[in-house]
């Protein structure tokens, strides 16, 4: 009886100690306090967590929304709710300006659930995240190129989605930025009289970005660079392409005046030359 009583006292003491420890964890007072919200997230059903996350999004509580979606991912992996939570986590990160997380979550979604109805949305969020990081034209345009690539995926893979039209619009903006960067570098070389390097940049604008607002200046700068090198036929051909497509442009007037200063005038190139192809690209005929 004494031994049994001793064991009972010990067991009771342990039970009491355990209860006190648990109480301390839940209600504070120690280093290893448990966050009641985090504990609740571990026990809430997935649909409730998801709806709470949406409510947090609507209320602008982006951090709380992210925690809810992350909790679903941890507690209910590969479930339908986890799939939905992942794309909403990408959106919440985008709204919060955390573009790296938005891109990472979008990529993960597309790798895990490529054929679902939300795939177009995940791809679009990725494109938006890159688009919002497009820098000034004087800086590296890596994110601009990524924005074009991501948005082009929206157009190519999900042409009937509700995001395709806006993706096309943002592609035009981003491509114009890329053309602007080429022009900036080309002007730099032209000012330094590095004419071949300048010509390569201006031709890139005409070849790769013929529908942008920079193509008029690019053709005029080509005329100027060729003229400076003494390549009069090429200068005349460049001015001819400019005049055919933008006859009222100030750039054409400047190029025409430059040629006239040496008694020359714009003259179309013969045969299937680069200049002929450039005209087709600008008009959309090729």
Tab-separated table of C-alpha atoms in Angstrom:
chain	number	residue	atom	x	y	z
A	1	UNK	CA	0.000	0.000	0.000
A	2	UNK	CA	2.789	2.406	0.809
A	3	UNK	CA	4.543	1.623	-2.503
A	4	UNK	CA	1.293	2.066	-4.381
A	5	UNK	CA	0.664	5.370	-2.631
A	6	UNK	CA	4.151	6.542	-3.536
A	7	UNK	CA	3.603	5.658	-7.175
A	8	UNK	CA	0.274	7.477	-7.110
A	9	UNK	CA	1.882	10.606	-5.664
A	10	UNK	CA	4.622	10.494	-8.294
A	11	UNK	CA	2.159	9.971	-11.142
A	12	UNK	CA	-0.079	12.716	-9.844
A	13	UNK	CA	2.897	15.026	-9.592
A	14	UNK	CA	3.929	14.255	-13.164
A	15	UNK	CA	0.409	14.803	-14.457
A	16	UNK	CA	0.174	18.081	-12.609
A	17	UNK	CA	3.562	19.157	-13.907
A	18	UNK	CA	2.567	18.268	-17.467
A	19	UNK	CA	-0.640	20.232	-17.148
A	20	UNK	CA	1.241	23.236	-15.798
A	21	UNK	CA	3.761	22.980	-18.625
A	22	UNK	CA	1.027	22.876	-21.242
A	23	UNK	CA	-0.736	25.779	-19.550
A	24	UNK	CA	2.480	27.774	-19.612
A	25	UNK	CA	2.967	27.088	-23.312
A	26	UNK	CA	-0.523	28.151	-24.242
A	27	UNK	CA	-0.874	31.193	-22.079
A	28	UNK	CA	2.609	32.614	-22.004
A	29	UNK	CA	5.457	33.141	-19.640
A	30	UNK	CA	8.289	31.173	-21.254
A	31	UNK	CA	10.705	31.256	-24.151
A	32	UNK	CA	8.941	28.465	-26.019
A	33	UNK	CA	5.474	30.036	-26.021
A	34	UNK	CA	3.130	28.625	-28.648
A	35	UNK	CA	1.324	31.138	-30.864
A	36	UNK	CA	-2.413	30.473	-30.343
A	37	UNK	CA	-3.105	31.548	-33.938
A	38	UNK	CA	-0.525	29.122	-35.251
A	39	UNK	CA	-1.949	26.363	-33.065
A	40	UNK	CA	-5.445	27.107	-34.348
A	41	UNK	CA	-4.176	26.960	-37.934
A	42	UNK	CA	-2.992	23.423	-37.276
A	43	UNK	CA	-6.436	22.279	-36.201
A	44	UNK	CA	-8.786	24.250	-38.458
A	45	UNK	CA	-10.273	22.387	-41.443
A	46	UNK	CA	-8.835	23.310	-44.844
A	47	UNK	CA	-11.973	24.944	-46.230
A	48	UNK	CA	-12.261	27.201	-43.190
A	49	UNK	CA	-8.607	28.244	-43.435
A	50	UNK	CA	-9.060	28.974	-47.123
A	51	UNK	CA	-12.105	31.166	-46.568
A	52	UNK	CA	-10.315	32.957	-43.759
A	53	UNK	CA	-7.436	33.615	-46.135
A	54	UNK	CA	-9.797	35.080	-48.735
A	55	UNK	CA	-11.391	37.287	-46.082
A	56	UNK	CA	-7.955	38.509	-45.040
A	57	UNK	CA	-7.155	39.307	-48.658
A	58	UNK	CA	-10.339	41.305	-49.042
A	59	UNK	CA	-9.534	43.173	-45.843
A	60	UNK	CA	-6.004	43.995	-46.978
A	61	UNK	CA	-4.411	41.805	-44.305
A	62	UNK	CA	-1.979	40.231	-46.730
A	63	UNK	CA	0.365	38.800	-44.110
A	64	UNK	CA	-2.453	36.975	-42.343
A	65	UNK	CA	-3.796	35.715	-45.675
A	66	UNK	CA	-0.388	34.310	-46.548
A	67	UNK	CA	-0.189	32.482	-43.208
A	68	UNK	CA	-3.585	30.856	-43.804
A	69	UNK	CA	-2.636	29.661	-47.289
A	70	UNK	CA	0.718	28.385	-46.054
A	71	UNK	CA	-1.026	26.494	-43.239
A	72	UNK	CA	-3.219	24.697	-45.770
A	73	UNK	CA	-0.146	23.760	-47.779
A	74	UNK	CA	1.521	22.296	-44.689
A	75	UNK	CA	-1.467	20.552	-43.135
A	76	UNK	CA	-3.294	19.333	-46.254
A	77	UNK	CA	-0.627	18.809	-48.945
A	78	UNK	CA	-1.761	17.853	-52.459
A	79	UNK	CA	-5.409	18.337	-51.553
A	80	UNK	CA	-7.791	20.413	-53.631
A	81	UNK	CA	-7.590	23.133	-51.000
A	82	UNK	CA	-3.799	23.074	-51.100
A	83	UNK	CA	-3.934	23.538	-54.878
A	84	UNK	CA	-6.220	26.559	-54.557
A	85	UNK	CA	-4.242	27.956	-51.643
A	86	UNK	CA	-0.983	27.817	-53.608
A	87	UNK	CA	-2.196	30.061	-56.412
A	88	UNK	CA	-3.784	32.441	-53.907
A	89	UNK	CA	-0.513	32.521	-51.997
A	90	UNK	CA	1.150	33.657	-55.237
A	91	UNK	CA	-1.470	36.372	-55.622
A	92	UNK	CA	-1.118	37.523	-52.008
A	93	UNK	CA	2.663	37.764	-52.432
A	94	UNK	CA	2.207	39.773	-55.632
A	95	UNK	CA	-0.217	42.153	-53.915
A	96	UNK	CA	2.278	42.543	-51.080
A	97	UNK	CA	5.124	43.422	-53.447
A	98	UNK	CA	6.986	40.206	-52.667
A	99	UNK	CA	7.576	39.411	-56.316
A	100	UNK	CA	10.202	36.709	-55.806
A	101	UNK	CA	7.774	34.675	-53.683
A	102	UNK	CA	4.976	35.299	-56.180
A	103	UNK	CA	7.133	33.986	-59.022
A	104	UNK	CA	8.329	30.988	-56.984
A	105	UNK	CA	4.768	30.058	-55.956
A	106	UNK	CA	3.511	30.452	-59.524
A	107	UNK	CA	6.279	28.257	-60.900
A	108	UNK	CA	5.595	25.630	-58.259
A	109	UNK	CA	1.900	25.676	-59.089
A	110	UNK	CA	2.541	25.277	-62.826
A	111	UNK	CA	4.991	22.438	-62.213
A	112	UNK	CA	2.575	20.605	-59.892
A	113	UNK	CA	-0.806	21.392	-61.467
A	114	UNK	CA	-0.130	22.295	-65.131
A	115	UNK	CA	-3.506	21.264	-66.515
A	116	UNK	CA	-5.870	22.895	-64.039
A	117	UNK	CA	-8.213	25.813	-64.532
A	118	UNK	CA	-6.040	28.111	-62.405
A	119	UNK	CA	-2.876	27.462	-64.444
A	120	UNK	CA	-3.494	30.470	-66.703
A	121	UNK	CA	-3.890	32.659	-63.621
A	122	UNK	CA	-0.632	31.374	-62.105
A	123	UNK	CA	1.204	32.099	-65.359
A	124	UNK	CA	-0.344	35.563	-65.484
A	125	UNK	CA	0.717	36.331	-61.894
A	126	UNK	CA	4.259	35.347	-62.820
A	127	UNK	CA	4.182	37.735	-65.775
A	128	UNK	CA	2.767	40.543	-63.634
A	129	UNK	CA	5.491	40.011	-61.028
A	130	UNK	CA	8.211	40.434	-63.644
A	131	UNK	CA	6.358	43.316	-65.277
A	132	UNK	CA	6.207	45.281	-62.010
A	133	UNK	CA	9.992	45.005	-61.748
A	134	UNK	CA	10.750	46.539	-65.150
A	135	UNK	CA	13.523	49.044	-64.396
A	136	UNK	CA	14.508	52.347	-65.942
A	137	UNK	CA	15.746	51.997	-69.514
A	138	UNK	CA	19.288	52.832	-68.437
A	139	UNK	CA	19.492	49.671	-66.315
A	140	UNK	CA	19.693	45.947	-67.056
A	141	UNK	CA	16.482	44.745	-68.713
A	142	UNK	CA	16.563	41.112	-67.585
A	143	UNK	CA	13.207	41.362	-65.818
A	144	UNK	CA	11.722	43.073	-68.861
A	145	UNK	CA	12.704	40.126	-71.039
A	146	UNK	CA	11.302	37.737	-68.425
A	147	UNK	CA	8.029	39.681	-68.410
A	148	UNK	CA	7.770	39.296	-72.184
A	149	UNK	CA	8.490	35.565	-71.950
A	150	UNK	CA	5.998	34.936	-69.136
A	151	UNK	CA	3.222	36.957	-70.757
A	152	UNK	CA	3.865	35.310	-74.115
A	153	UNK	CA	3.241	31.975	-72.391
A	154	UNK	CA	-0.166	33.289	-71.327
A	155	UNK	CA	-0.966	34.244	-74.929
A	156	UNK	CA	0.375	31.038	-76.479
A	157	UNK	CA	-0.860	28.470	-73.950
A	158	UNK	CA	-4.064	30.129	-72.781
A	159	UNK	CA	-5.234	32.273	-75.732
A	160	UNK	CA	-8.900	32.040	-74.707
A	161	UNK	CA	-8.314	32.984	-71.076
A	162	UNK	CA	-9.477	36.259	-69.610
A	163	UNK	CA	-5.838	37.236	-69.072
A	164	UNK	CA	-4.680	36.955	-72.693
A	165	UNK	CA	-5.695	40.455	-73.814
A	166	UNK	CA	-3.945	42.209	-70.951
A	167	UNK	CA	-0.927	39.952	-71.481
A	168	UNK	CA	-0.701	41.171	-75.098
A	169	UNK	CA	-0.894	44.767	-73.926
A	170	UNK	CA	1.902	44.298	-71.424
A	171	UNK	CA	4.038	42.507	-74.014
A	172	UNK	CA	3.817	45.599	-76.224
A	173	UNK	CA	4.911	47.832	-73.345
A	174	UNK	CA	7.791	45.551	-72.363
A	175	UNK	CA	9.014	45.120	-75.947
A	176	UNK	CA	9.018	48.877	-76.362
A	177	UNK	CA	11.210	49.072	-73.272
A	178	UNK	CA	13.623	46.494	-74.705
A	179	UNK	CA	13.813	48.457	-77.951
A	180	UNK	CA	14.471	51.616	-75.946
A	181	UNK	CA	17.417	49.930	-74.268
A	182	UNK	CA	18.889	48.962	-77.645
A	183	UNK	CA	18.490	52.557	-78.804
A	184	UNK	CA	20.214	53.896	-75.713
A	185	UNK	CA	23.232	51.669	-76.279
A	186	UNK	CA	23.224	52.402	-80.014
A	187	UNK	CA	23.287	56.150	-79.423
A	188	UNK	CA	26.203	55.684	-77.030
A	189	UNK	CA	28.219	53.910	-79.714
A	190	UNK	CA	27.203	56.457	-82.347
A	191	UNK	CA	28.421	59.345	-80.196
A	192	UNK	CA	31.741	57.542	-79.779
A	193	UNK	CA	31.915	56.990	-83.569
A	194	UNK	CA	31.868	53.233	-83.107
A	195	UNK	CA	29.626	52.948	-86.117
A	196	UNK	CA	29.532	49.181	-86.629
A	197	UNK	CA	28.515	48.593	-83.017
A	198	UNK	CA	25.866	51.296	-83.336
A	199	UNK	CA	24.524	49.833	-86.588
A	200	UNK	CA	24.138	46.413	-84.977
A	201	UNK	CA	22.018	47.902	-82.187
A	202	UNK	CA	19.801	49.907	-84.534
A	203	UNK	CA	19.300	46.926	-86.814
A	204	UNK	CA	18.254	44.858	-83.784
A	205	UNK	CA	15.478	47.375	-83.128
A	206	UNK	CA	14.248	47.125	-86.723
A	207	UNK	CA	14.555	43.319	-86.839
A	208	UNK	CA	13.186	42.378	-83.434
A	209	UNK	CA	10.967	45.318	-82.480
A	210	UNK	CA	9.555	46.671	-85.754
A	211	UNK	CA	6.182	47.577	-84.251
A	212	UNK	CA	7.586	49.796	-81.487
A	213	UNK	CA	7.781	53.579	-81.438
A	214	UNK	CA	11.585	53.420	-81.653
A	215	UNK	CA	11.804	52.055	-85.188
A	216	UNK	CA	11.623	55.502	-86.843
A	217	UNK	CA	14.624	56.780	-84.928
A	218	UNK	CA	16.467	53.502	-85.489
A	219	UNK	CA	16.166	53.879	-89.291
A	220	UNK	CA	17.246	57.500	-89.113
A	221	UNK	CA	20.254	56.595	-86.958
A	222	UNK	CA	21.137	53.856	-89.441
A	223	UNK	CA	21.122	56.462	-92.198
A	224	UNK	CA	23.394	58.650	-90.094
A	225	UNK	CA	25.828	55.837	-89.236
A	226	UNK	CA	26.052	54.505	-92.788
A	227	UNK	CA	26.529	58.035	-94.099
A	228	UNK	CA	29.359	58.668	-91.611
A	229	UNK	CA	31.105	55.492	-92.812
A	230	UNK	CA	30.818	56.530	-96.437
A	231	UNK	CA	28.357	53.729	-97.235
A	232	UNK	CA	26.056	55.952	-99.258
A	233	UNK	CA	23.957	53.203	-100.843
A	234	UNK	CA	23.110	51.769	-97.434
A	235	UNK	CA	22.378	55.260	-96.118
A	236	UNK	CA	20.039	55.897	-99.047
A	237	UNK	CA	18.309	52.550	-98.551
A	238	UNK	CA	17.774	53.182	-94.824
A	239	UNK	CA	16.262	56.582	-95.558
A	240	UNK	CA	14.070	54.995	-98.243
A	241	UNK	CA	12.631	52.457	-95.787
A	242	UNK	CA	12.014	55.294	-93.344
A	243	UNK	CA	10.274	57.411	-95.991
A	244	UNK	CA	8.108	54.560	-97.260
A	245	UNK	CA	6.760	53.772	-93.820
A	246	UNK	CA	6.881	57.148	-92.041
A	247	UNK	CA	6.757	59.849	-94.712
A	248	UNK	CA	5.607	62.557	-92.291
A	249	UNK	CA	8.144	61.725	-89.605
A	250	UNK	CA	10.615	64.348	-88.426
A	251	UNK	CA	13.218	61.585	-88.424
A	252	UNK	CA	12.637	61.142	-92.166
A	253	UNK	CA	12.942	64.880	-92.766
A	254	UNK	CA	16.260	64.918	-90.899
A	255	UNK	CA	17.569	61.919	-92.839
A	256	UNK	CA	16.469	63.407	-96.145
A	257	UNK	CA	18.243	66.681	-95.315
A	258	UNK	CA	21.413	64.782	-94.407
A	259	UNK	CA	21.478	63.035	-97.777
A	260	UNK	CA	20.633	66.241	-99.636
A	261	UNK	CA	23.710	67.898	-98.118
A	262	UNK	CA	25.804	65.679	-100.423
A	263	UNK	CA	23.412	65.777	-103.346
A	264	UNK	CA	21.910	62.384	-102.522
A	265	UNK	CA	18.356	61.247	-101.966
A	266	UNK	CA	16.644	58.158	-100.548
A	267	UNK	CA	16.817	55.177	-102.883
A	268	UNK	CA	15.242	51.765	-102.343
A	269	UNK	CA	17.554	48.769	-102.240
A	270	UNK	CA	17.224	46.208	-104.985
A	271	UNK	CA	16.622	42.488	-104.582
A	272	UNK	CA	15.836	40.650	-101.363
A	273	UNK	CA	18.114	42.785	-99.197
A	274	UNK	CA	17.947	43.452	-95.465
A	275	UNK	CA	16.232	46.756	-96.212
A	276	UNK	CA	13.470	45.029	-98.182
A	277	UNK	CA	12.940	42.584	-95.333
A	278	UNK	CA	12.902	45.474	-92.870
A	279	UNK	CA	10.061	47.113	-94.791
A	280	UNK	CA	8.044	43.906	-94.702
A	281	UNK	CA	8.648	43.538	-90.964
A	282	UNK	CA	7.512	47.102	-90.243
A	283	UNK	CA	4.371	46.770	-92.310
A	284	UNK	CA	3.634	43.349	-90.857
A	285	UNK	CA	3.913	41.635	-94.220
A	286	UNK	CA	6.747	39.409	-93.161
